[in-house]
XYZ file of C-alpha atoms in Angstrom:
702
model
C 9.203 -14.682 8.554
C 12.394 -13.919 10.423
C 14.070 -10.639 11.200
C 17.832 -10.745 11.484
C 20.768 -8.401 11.597
C 24.231 -9.506 10.571
C 27.128 -7.227 9.664
C 24.829 -4.331 8.932
C 22.443 -6.513 6.896
C 18.789 -6.479 7.819
C 16.515 -9.202 6.512
C 13.120 -10.802 6.907
C 12.348 -14.318 5.762
C 9.279 -15.091 3.701
C 8.722 -11.453 2.948
C 6.758 -11.386 -0.294
C 4.562 -8.474 0.621
C 4.427 -5.437 -1.544
C 4.566 -2.152 -0.013
C 2.759 -1.034 4.372
C -0.710 -0.849 3.157
C -2.726 0.492 5.901
C -6.457 0.269 6.434
C -8.557 3.373 6.898
C -10.763 3.432 9.935
C -13.781 5.625 9.415
C -14.509 7.859 12.357
C -17.976 8.224 13.775
C -18.214 11.862 12.769
C -17.958 11.043 9.060
C -21.374 10.706 7.411
C -22.334 7.383 5.871
C -23.086 7.459 2.136
C -25.042 4.576 0.608
C -23.693 3.847 -2.861
C -23.655 1.060 -5.400
C -20.461 -0.641 -6.469
C -21.175 -0.234 -10.196
C -18.908 2.353 -11.782
C -19.915 6.009 -12.045
C -23.578 5.546 -11.138
C -25.348 6.973 -8.106
C -27.481 4.809 -5.845
C -31.137 4.628 -6.632
C -33.236 6.424 -4.108
C -35.370 4.214 -1.866
C -38.883 5.314 -1.098
C -40.732 8.317 -2.481
C -38.489 11.273 -3.128
C -39.263 14.822 -4.358
C -38.570 15.768 -7.954
C -35.258 17.554 -8.352
C -33.859 19.754 -11.073
C -30.346 20.978 -11.681
C -31.283 24.456 -10.473
C -33.020 23.258 -7.325
C -30.118 20.965 -6.368
C -27.614 23.797 -6.792
C -29.770 26.020 -4.593
C -30.102 23.352 -1.901
C -26.360 22.646 -1.907
C -25.646 26.361 -1.553
C -28.147 27.287 1.160
C -28.782 24.039 3.066
C -25.304 22.655 3.602
C -26.288 20.731 6.721
C -28.798 18.612 4.804
C -27.176 18.448 1.354
C -23.608 17.772 0.283
C -21.575 16.584 -2.718
C -20.009 13.127 -2.380
C -16.999 12.068 -4.464
C -17.494 9.420 -7.114
C -16.422 6.225 -5.319
C -15.825 4.183 -8.457
C -12.212 3.230 -9.176
C -13.054 3.218 -12.876
C -14.068 6.874 -12.876
C -10.863 8.092 -14.511
C -12.277 11.045 -16.457
C -10.686 14.354 -15.374
C -14.100 15.796 -14.494
C -14.331 13.569 -11.408
C -11.496 15.531 -9.824
C -13.999 18.360 -9.384
C -17.427 16.736 -9.694
C -19.328 14.374 -7.414
C -22.843 13.166 -6.667
C -25.296 15.354 -4.705
C -26.651 13.660 -1.590
C -29.401 14.501 0.890
C -29.689 13.739 4.604
C -31.820 10.593 4.918
C -31.316 9.695 8.588
C -30.569 12.613 10.869
C -30.015 10.504 14.003
C -27.363 8.344 12.330
C -26.052 11.164 10.087
C -26.626 9.101 6.934
C -26.852 10.619 3.472
C -28.450 9.233 0.327
C -27.295 10.128 -3.177
C -29.773 11.834 -5.492
C -29.730 9.787 -8.718
C -29.333 11.302 -12.176
C -27.239 14.362 -11.263
C -23.601 15.407 -10.843
C -22.492 18.566 -9.023
C -19.307 20.582 -8.843
C -17.838 20.410 -5.336
C -16.612 24.015 -5.532
C -19.395 26.085 -7.114
C -22.228 23.474 -6.831
C -23.100 23.824 -10.511
C -25.261 20.754 -11.270
C -25.776 18.843 -14.514
C -27.868 15.909 -15.565
C -25.830 12.695 -15.382
C -27.447 9.996 -17.518
C -25.892 6.998 -19.271
C -22.431 7.853 -17.873
C -22.041 10.784 -20.263
C -19.467 13.298 -19.009
C -19.558 15.717 -21.947
C -21.244 18.496 -19.942
C -19.040 17.867 -16.937
C -15.842 18.122 -18.977
C -16.972 21.409 -20.520
C -17.575 23.005 -17.109
C -15.251 25.848 -16.084
C -15.436 26.369 -12.344
C -15.131 30.074 -11.435
C -13.808 29.222 -7.968
C -10.783 27.310 -9.243
C -8.201 30.041 -9.627
C -4.973 28.277 -8.646
C -2.619 27.929 -11.603
C -1.599 24.399 -10.606
C -5.181 23.206 -10.302
C -6.266 21.439 -13.475
C -9.310 22.844 -15.207
C -11.730 20.530 -16.898
C -11.476 22.089 -20.316
C -7.696 21.574 -20.426
C -6.941 23.792 -23.422
C -10.240 25.553 -24.001
C -11.349 28.184 -21.489
C -14.779 28.865 -22.975
C -17.909 26.699 -22.710
C -18.492 24.518 -25.749
C -21.521 25.019 -27.934
C -24.153 22.349 -28.467
C -22.899 21.697 -31.985
C -19.352 21.269 -30.698
C -20.534 18.847 -28.006
C -22.340 16.754 -30.619
C -19.280 16.761 -32.848
C -17.062 15.680 -29.965
C -19.513 12.927 -29.073
C -19.307 11.639 -32.639
C -15.509 11.760 -32.588
C -15.455 10.010 -29.217
C -17.583 7.231 -30.641
C -15.171 6.811 -33.535
C -12.215 6.761 -31.138
C -13.957 4.148 -28.978
C -14.402 1.932 -32.015
C -10.728 2.309 -32.972
C -9.599 1.486 -29.420
C -11.824 -1.600 -29.307
C -10.393 -2.879 -32.577
C -6.842 -2.087 -31.492
C -7.232 -3.890 -28.149
C -8.732 -6.949 -29.839
C -6.255 -7.097 -32.727
C -3.079 -6.484 -30.709
C -4.268 -8.413 -27.625
C -3.746 -5.449 -25.316
C -5.436 -5.075 -21.915
C -8.506 -2.843 -21.781
C -6.813 -0.690 -19.142
C -4.293 0.520 -21.725
C -6.748 3.174 -22.960
C -6.512 4.846 -19.533
C -2.730 4.745 -19.370
C -1.279 8.145 -18.511
C 1.549 7.709 -21.046
C -0.871 7.092 -23.902
C -2.837 10.179 -22.908
C 0.317 12.285 -22.891
C 1.188 11.037 -26.382
C -2.306 11.867 -27.684
C -2.242 15.319 -26.051
C 1.108 16.071 -27.622
C -0.124 14.790 -31.000
C -3.185 17.031 -30.823
C -0.990 19.997 -29.945
C 1.432 19.297 -32.803
C -1.413 18.780 -35.230
C -3.031 22.054 -34.195
C 0.221 23.931 -34.763
C 1.230 22.308 -38.055
C -2.079 21.721 -39.794
C -2.391 25.346 -40.859
C 1.154 25.277 -42.259
C 1.285 21.869 -43.908
C -1.997 20.355 -45.063
C -0.236 17.098 -45.949
C 0.859 16.559 -42.355
C 0.355 12.955 -41.110
C 1.224 10.823 -38.094
C 4.187 9.276 -39.906
C 5.856 12.691 -39.902
C 6.269 12.664 -36.101
C 6.061 8.993 -35.059
C 9.463 7.316 -34.936
C 10.426 3.670 -35.447
C 10.990 1.155 -32.670
C 14.774 1.285 -32.954
C 14.771 5.052 -32.465
C 12.594 4.723 -29.377
C 14.894 2.038 -27.975
C 17.931 4.295 -28.485
C 16.092 7.119 -26.746
C 15.428 4.838 -23.774
C 19.172 4.169 -23.546
C 20.017 7.866 -23.774
C 17.410 8.890 -21.197
C 18.639 6.157 -18.885
C 22.165 7.572 -18.924
C 20.911 11.090 -18.264
C 18.720 10.066 -15.323
C 21.453 7.944 -13.740
C 23.832 10.896 -13.938
C 21.238 13.112 -12.219
C 20.698 10.576 -9.447
C 24.387 10.197 -8.578
C 24.685 13.208 -6.325
C 21.421 12.462 -4.558
C 22.410 8.894 -3.683
C 25.953 9.806 -2.646
C 24.625 12.558 -0.384
C 22.179 10.161 1.249
C 24.949 7.614 1.766
C 27.282 10.202 3.314
C 24.598 11.012 5.913
C 23.911 7.264 6.435
C 20.367 7.656 5.159
C 20.655 5.162 2.291
C 19.567 1.506 2.289
C 19.898 -0.920 -0.599
C 17.954 -4.175 -1.023
C 19.698 -6.610 -3.420
C 18.425 -9.971 -4.633
C 18.738 -12.407 -7.551
C 15.940 -13.342 -9.957
C 15.697 -15.629 -13.010
C 13.211 -14.990 -15.816
C 10.832 -17.748 -16.870
C 11.608 -17.730 -20.598
C 15.328 -17.479 -21.341
C 16.363 -18.465 -17.786
C 18.656 -15.455 -17.526
C 19.623 -14.543 -13.955
C 19.445 -10.910 -12.872
C 20.911 -9.120 -9.870
C 18.490 -6.392 -8.868
C 18.645 -3.720 -6.195
C 16.268 -1.111 -4.831
C 17.537 2.000 -3.052
C 15.547 3.513 -0.179
C 16.565 6.829 1.323
C 15.262 9.931 3.084
C 16.291 13.304 1.700
C 16.929 16.574 3.533
C 13.230 17.455 3.296
C 12.279 14.251 5.140
C 10.776 12.696 2.025
C 11.068 8.925 1.600
C 12.227 7.641 -1.795
C 12.324 4.143 -3.260
C 14.084 3.670 -6.625
C 14.996 0.523 -8.565
C 18.575 1.468 -9.347
C 19.489 -1.591 -11.424
C 18.389 -5.026 -12.613
C 21.461 -6.320 -14.439
C 22.328 -9.701 -15.858
C 24.219 -11.910 -13.433
C 27.052 -13.184 -15.612
C 28.808 -15.487 -13.133
C 28.028 -19.183 -13.310
C 27.893 -19.637 -9.541
C 25.885 -17.336 -7.286
C 28.408 -17.254 -4.465
C 28.766 -14.456 -1.945
C 32.075 -13.412 -3.524
C 30.574 -13.113 -7.013
C 27.511 -11.290 -5.709
C 29.704 -8.784 -3.865
C 31.867 -8.177 -6.930
C 28.895 -7.512 -9.179
C 27.167 -5.393 -6.539
C 30.225 -3.158 -6.252
C 30.425 -2.900 -10.037
C 26.800 -1.787 -10.363
C 27.052 0.635 -7.445
C 30.133 2.203 -9.024
C 27.820 3.585 -11.744
C 26.427 5.883 -9.031
C 29.836 6.406 -7.323
C 28.581 4.421 -4.321
C 31.329 1.792 -4.281
C 33.538 4.084 -2.186
C 30.899 4.599 0.550
C 29.573 1.058 0.863
C 30.524 1.002 4.555
C 27.972 3.785 5.142
C 25.137 1.993 3.337
C 22.684 -0.346 5.063
C 21.971 -3.465 3.021
C 18.634 -5.233 3.470
C 18.362 -8.755 2.080
C 16.639 -12.071 2.512
C 18.163 -15.042 4.296
C 20.136 -16.214 1.293
C 23.602 -17.493 2.162
C 25.120 -15.425 -0.643
C 23.854 -12.172 0.892
C 24.319 -12.622 4.635
C 25.092 -15.003 7.464
C 22.462 -16.002 9.949
C 22.888 -14.688 13.462
C 23.728 -17.466 15.890
C 22.027 -15.623 18.729
C 18.525 -16.988 19.081
C 17.438 -14.203 21.405
C 15.643 -14.375 24.705
C 12.145 -15.683 24.312
C 9.465 -14.552 26.709
C 7.794 -17.128 28.894
C 4.062 -17.639 28.729
C 2.200 -16.400 31.784
C -0.260 -19.302 31.860
C 1.494 -22.335 33.331
C -0.213 -25.714 32.915
C 0.561 -29.378 32.521
C 1.709 -29.299 28.907
C 3.902 -26.194 29.057
C 6.984 -28.384 29.271
C 6.412 -29.568 25.698
C 8.693 -28.049 23.065
C 6.106 -27.228 20.403
C 8.745 -26.162 17.896
C 10.177 -29.689 17.430
C 7.205 -31.959 18.095
C 6.503 -34.271 15.145
C 3.149 -35.235 13.640
C 3.389 -38.698 15.171
C 3.632 -37.120 18.636
C 0.517 -34.970 18.222
C -2.556 -35.611 20.326
C -5.782 -36.678 18.506
C -7.391 -33.215 18.648
C -4.358 -31.580 17.023
C -4.330 -34.265 14.337
C -8.007 -33.508 13.684
C -7.092 -29.887 12.960
C -4.371 -31.048 10.555
C -6.834 -33.381 8.844
C -9.271 -30.487 8.421
C -6.546 -28.388 6.808
C -5.651 -31.295 4.519
C -9.283 -31.786 3.438
C -9.658 -28.043 2.802
C -6.564 -28.020 0.596
C -7.840 -31.056 -1.269
C -11.212 -29.387 -1.824
C -9.586 -26.206 -3.128
C -7.422 -28.237 -5.500
C -10.458 -30.135 -6.797
C -12.477 -26.932 -7.256
C -9.689 -25.389 -9.315
C -9.235 -28.466 -11.509
C -12.996 -29.000 -11.979
C -13.469 -25.269 -12.690
C -16.051 -24.870 -9.916
C -14.984 -21.375 -8.899
C -17.162 -19.700 -11.506
C -20.154 -21.803 -10.496
C -19.534 -20.879 -6.873
C -19.450 -17.188 -7.752
C -22.714 -17.437 -9.686
C -24.379 -19.325 -6.819
C -23.247 -16.682 -4.350
C -24.534 -13.956 -6.666
C -27.937 -15.639 -6.833
C -28.069 -15.872 -3.054
C -27.244 -12.196 -2.663
C -29.917 -11.256 -5.187
C -32.482 -13.279 -3.248
C -31.470 -11.603 -0.005
C -31.793 -8.147 -1.562
C -35.279 -8.943 -2.798
C -36.403 -10.207 0.606
C -34.769 -7.673 2.884
C -33.574 -4.216 1.789
C -32.049 -3.643 5.184
C -28.953 -5.571 4.142
C -28.163 -3.095 1.360
C -24.780 -2.029 2.699
C -23.687 -5.601 3.421
C -24.811 -6.799 0.011
C -22.981 -3.929 -1.641
C -19.804 -4.961 0.171
C -20.237 -8.608 -0.806
C -20.883 -7.703 -4.446
C -17.321 -6.507 -4.653
C -16.208 -10.041 -3.760
C -17.912 -11.731 -6.740
C -14.560 -12.221 -8.432
C -12.954 -13.907 -5.429
C -12.195 -17.567 -5.906
C -12.863 -20.382 -3.477
C -9.540 -20.167 -1.631
C -9.671 -16.336 -1.525
C -13.260 -15.939 -0.397
C -13.802 -13.299 2.285
C -17.536 -13.865 2.761
C -18.943 -15.432 5.928
C -18.161 -19.084 6.496
C -21.824 -20.088 6.741
C -22.770 -18.467 3.442
C -19.677 -19.917 1.773
C -20.569 -23.368 3.097
C -24.141 -23.129 1.757
C -22.985 -21.990 -1.686
C -20.278 -24.630 -1.885
C -22.646 -27.406 -0.800
C -25.062 -26.558 -3.614
C -22.290 -26.579 -6.213
C -20.790 -29.854 -4.971
C -24.176 -31.590 -4.934
C -24.589 -30.769 -8.612
C -21.241 -32.443 -9.277
C -22.049 -35.395 -6.960
C -19.060 -34.475 -4.796
C -20.819 -33.441 -1.579
C -18.760 -35.960 0.407
C -15.732 -33.698 -0.002
C -17.218 -31.006 2.201
C -18.761 -33.405 4.711
C -15.242 -34.473 5.682
C -14.477 -30.911 6.812
C -15.208 -29.799 10.375
C -16.616 -26.299 9.890
C -16.206 -25.427 13.595
C -12.464 -25.994 13.249
C -12.435 -23.931 10.044
C -14.029 -20.985 11.873
C -11.455 -21.227 14.661
C -8.638 -21.392 12.138
C -9.932 -18.200 10.518
C -9.865 -16.484 13.925
C -6.349 -17.829 14.474
C -5.178 -16.355 11.148
C -6.834 -12.943 11.694
C -3.866 -11.635 13.699
C -1.431 -12.659 10.977
C -3.672 -11.006 8.388
C -3.550 -7.762 10.386
C 0.252 -7.858 10.451
C 0.483 -8.530 6.713
C -1.773 -5.534 6.042
C 0.567 -3.365 8.118
C 3.736 -4.686 6.500
C 2.515 -4.327 2.922
C 4.137 -0.946 2.710
C 5.010 0.948 -0.404
C 6.711 4.303 -0.567
C 6.857 4.947 3.184
C 9.021 3.989 6.188
C 8.357 0.592 7.758
C 11.136 -0.339 10.224
C 9.111 1.035 13.145
C 6.419 -1.591 12.482
C 8.525 -4.556 13.636
C 8.032 -4.138 17.383
C 4.281 -3.253 17.255
C 3.529 -6.092 14.841
C 5.340 -8.742 16.878
C 3.776 -7.407 20.078
C 0.365 -7.562 18.433
C 0.934 -11.191 17.423
C 2.123 -12.143 20.887
C -0.920 -10.597 22.523
C -3.333 -12.319 20.161
C -1.602 -15.681 20.568
C -1.596 -15.401 24.359
C -5.321 -14.642 24.316
C -5.917 -17.636 22.059
C -3.915 -19.934 24.352
C -6.121 -18.954 27.278
C -9.403 -19.096 25.357
C -9.023 -22.171 23.153
C -8.732 -25.833 24.079
C -7.682 -29.023 22.351
C -6.016 -29.027 18.961
C -6.435 -25.319 18.214
C -4.700 -24.465 21.491
C -1.746 -26.568 20.391
C -1.352 -24.418 17.262
C -1.520 -21.221 19.321
C 1.254 -22.522 21.585
C 3.381 -23.711 18.671
C 3.003 -20.382 16.852
C 3.875 -18.486 20.044
C 7.085 -20.438 20.620
C 8.106 -20.207 16.967
C 7.460 -16.451 17.067
C 9.761 -16.007 20.063
C 12.465 -18.211 18.564
C 12.422 -16.858 15.004
C 11.903 -13.128 15.567
C 14.750 -11.316 17.275
C 13.890 -7.802 18.432
C 17.114 -5.946 17.678
C 17.893 -2.571 19.184
C 17.471 -0.905 15.790
C 13.821 -1.984 15.625
C 13.174 -0.535 19.086
C 14.891 2.755 18.224
C 12.845 3.071 15.026
C 9.654 2.466 17.014
C 10.706 5.065 19.588
C 11.238 7.631 16.837
C 7.621 7.205 15.701
C 5.672 9.841 17.677
C 2.696 7.537 18.280
C 4.782 4.638 19.658
C 7.244 6.524 21.886
C 6.310 4.626 25.064
C 7.556 1.363 23.461
C 4.709 -0.863 24.549
C 5.771 -4.478 24.154
C 9.496 -3.826 24.679
C 11.340 -5.187 27.698
C 12.994 -2.811 30.214
C 16.396 -3.831 28.873
C 15.340 -3.021 25.310
C 13.985 0.374 26.407
C 17.214 1.163 28.255
C 19.350 0.201 25.249
C 17.142 2.303 22.978
C 17.553 5.415 25.147
C 21.286 4.827 25.383
C 21.551 4.626 21.586
C 19.548 7.833 21.130
C 21.583 9.722 23.720
C 24.817 8.517 22.117
C 23.663 10.123 18.858
C 23.434 13.561 20.481
C 26.294 15.669 19.223
C 28.904 16.468 21.932
C 28.368 20.214 21.735
C 27.321 22.527 24.528
C 23.813 23.489 23.493
C 22.582 24.781 26.838
C 21.683 28.187 25.461
C 20.135 26.704 22.354
C 18.132 24.239 24.410
C 16.697 27.068 26.488
C 15.652 28.820 23.334
C 14.308 25.598 21.892
C 12.329 24.873 25.044
C 10.790 28.305 25.014
C 10.057 28.038 21.311
C 8.657 24.556 21.817
C 6.144 25.850 24.357
C 4.775 28.046 21.610
C 5.052 25.743 18.635
C 3.686 22.592 20.225
C 0.402 24.358 20.838
C 0.017 24.599 17.076
C -0.556 20.914 16.395
C -1.141 19.881 12.797
C -4.589 18.974 11.650
C -5.774 15.580 12.782
C -5.152 12.826 10.299
C -7.463 9.916 9.654
C -6.652 6.813 11.669
C -5.127 4.210 9.395
C -3.001 2.033 11.669
C -4.610 -1.195 12.835
C -2.890 -1.720 16.179
C -3.966 1.549 17.824
C -4.012 -0.149 21.232
C -0.207 -0.126 21.130
C -0.071 3.611 20.483
C 0.787 6.101 23.196
C -1.850 7.786 25.275
C -1.722 11.471 26.141
C 1.086 12.160 28.590
C 1.191 15.289 30.735
C 4.625 16.853 30.922
C 5.010 18.138 34.471
C 8.764 18.685 34.418
C 10.969 19.363 31.471
C 14.447 17.938 31.222
C 17.341 19.417 29.316
C 17.864 15.991 27.749
C 16.534 15.809 24.210
C 15.396 12.200 24.643
C 13.425 13.008 27.787
C 11.791 16.011 26.144
C 10.693 13.910 23.198
C 9.420 11.137 25.484
C 7.250 13.573 27.430
C 6.050 15.525 24.410
C 2.304 16.097 24.569
C 0.446 15.469 21.300
C -3.166 15.778 20.329
C -5.011 12.514 21.010
C -6.512 12.545 17.505
C -3.191 13.151 15.762
C -2.117 9.805 14.276
C 0.889 9.746 11.953
C 0.763 6.945 9.416
C 4.099 8.213 8.121
C 6.456 9.278 10.948
C 8.346 11.564 8.563
C 5.251 13.788 8.514
C 6.062 14.532 12.150
C 9.771 15.127 11.744
C 9.462 17.354 8.682
C 7.585 19.945 10.749
C 9.988 22.801 11.602
C 9.050 23.031 15.291
C 9.961 19.397 15.905
C 13.217 18.990 14.012
C 14.251 22.352 15.498
C 13.414 21.217 19.043
C 14.947 17.734 18.580
C 17.720 18.196 15.982
C 19.694 15.085 16.922
C 16.673 12.803 17.054
C 15.497 14.236 13.742
C 18.841 13.340 12.200
C 18.566 9.874 13.720
C 15.028 9.506 12.364
C 16.252 10.119 8.812
C 18.772 7.314 9.194
C 16.467 4.722 10.717
C 13.413 5.441 8.589
C 15.458 4.984 5.431
C 15.745 1.278 6.353
C 12.799 -0.871 5.211
C 11.695 -3.734 7.436
C 11.941 -6.239 4.569
C 13.381 -6.712 1.103
C 9.921 -6.624 -0.464
C 10.820 -3.613 -2.637
C 13.252 -5.581 -4.791
C 10.691 -8.396 -5.052
C 8.243 -5.893 -6.533
C 10.979 -4.910 -8.987
C 11.224 -8.529 -10.100
C 7.448 -8.713 -10.503
C 7.661 -5.772 -12.901
C 10.599 -7.406 -14.708
C 8.509 -10.559 -15.105
C 5.869 -8.536 -16.928
C 8.494 -6.944 -19.160
C 10.252 -10.198 -20.074
C 7.140 -12.088 -21.150
C 6.516 -14.599 -23.907
C 6.074 -11.895 -26.534
C 9.239 -10.026 -25.476
C 11.531 -12.872 -24.504
C 14.298 -11.644 -26.823
C 14.801 -8.353 -25.008
C 18.433 -7.644 -24.293
C 19.177 -7.728 -20.522
C 20.664 -4.228 -20.721
C 17.385 -2.962 -22.165
C 15.493 -4.622 -19.319
C 17.794 -2.844 -16.886
C 17.142 0.535 -18.522
C 13.371 0.033 -18.608
C 13.220 -0.965 -14.927
C 15.238 2.088 -13.901
C 13.280 4.577 -16.032
C 9.990 3.078 -14.854
C 11.007 3.744 -11.266
C 12.104 7.303 -12.080
C 8.829 8.099 -13.840
C 6.842 6.652 -10.956
C 8.690 8.900 -8.517
C 7.932 11.940 -10.672
C 4.219 11.110 -10.667
C 4.171 10.574 -6.907
C 5.844 13.895 -6.242
């Protein structure tokens, strides 16, 4: 990975991550619920439990809220609309640890606590429930069209029809080779809902009505895609031009070639922040690259041509382009940056670890390389010999034996059950358990010598070495949210972890820590834009990890953005208003960022300054208020009213992604569209589908 900035182009090398996925950190005040990983089934109660009925559970949930609650269905496969309102009733099982245990066989409404029997995953009663407490017009009721409870005869009839529909779907999926998940696709459900509505309206008029009367041919649908594409592009023009005029638009271009017809495509994803401080990411085009040579001149010509569709070719100087390190998109910066020196001086610090060859390595470092080589060889053999499935079955048997012997490991076993499908090279289970399972499988194949060549102590240390990089990847796998502010915290996090490893480890592993540290300092250049973006995140204002020079340049950039207007009277009003508004902090959000040690601590503001940058730096926030999306802070009226210039600056910087991963995700979608069964799709049709897909996704998200 390598961050660079050249001529307004931001890039990161090796960036194949999909959107910043952040990891939730459960707080201690949240009760622990023991559940199984199987879909839509509550955990079986351990020990002797009283006999419950639907009436008694509703009464307990209503009157004993400290000991009984309704937990959401944790299964990802629970897609029925009833689970938006219903959950599983749970009782307090351990008061000291605030642990709750789900009562099996029941499902309760989280609003009115109405409880039904839940057996064999049947949701007929749940779907027929009309909650009296749901009165908001935008809140979806479970009955959809019907507002009256269904009779028993109607429920039986619907169950019969559902069985027939299940049989039809099974035959359709098998005959057309469609994925099972297609039956839960929102588009298919919309088509069925509309068909039911049309049938209800026309059946009484025309008894000969059939599906052929409303279903159109493939050519008609294709023409409608083209027409809708033109309409949506016309609607998006003004929005993109407005974002570009305010310098809040970034575009990530790249080139991709499909695997079937070997047609090259130039794709681009637009990222921008609107006036309501909402972040948008849209795949604006994925057009065929018609030039024979992919030179910078040809790329620029085609990029201008495609941007002219949105009237952006005239404001290209106001757009920030984010690309990879390709020579046809940008020129590498010759400035290597100032690398920080390690604080621990010793005998081998004079070695340049970035250029040392394998022949120059000491024996302990070569042993680490040999271990990596043997591990790669073992993974390759396991894949070719199809041992992954055997390894999964062996691990499953071990977990079953552990559950039978010790029920105390229920939560750990439940977590490991979710990893059954992981393959050998993706396994996240403990190294000792993985070693035991793998040894059994290899002995059956008379290949145990392959694992004996591996030093498991070195493997464990390598896993610890890679943990820091895993944390950074989890942070950078961002989707539809700002990410430029993550550059400084992530690199600081890596530097801290590597410095700790250099002090703690010895021998060959220490060599890899030192080499990674020097490569990190040489390859990653902390530009001023990254520091400014970090400063504009309310939880990273103190810029931990930045040098004094970087902090000074950041403040100078922010002050230069302040409009040259006398706002002395306004600032007095803003300061007085801020004293009132800041007391009304937003509700605390769940901690999701990994590197919380780099976040700011509570700062007491003893003296206010008329400078907007100083006021923002000394702003006092609630300790529990963590913003995973910095735009959530700036969209609050009291803050963009108190810091109008910084708020404007935040829109500009947070519209810039830290990598070009968005366009890579576009190409992943294009690869699924141009597959073996659809290899004859016209490139213009691919372009229209990619664009409309992005538009529809934005509508669902908003």
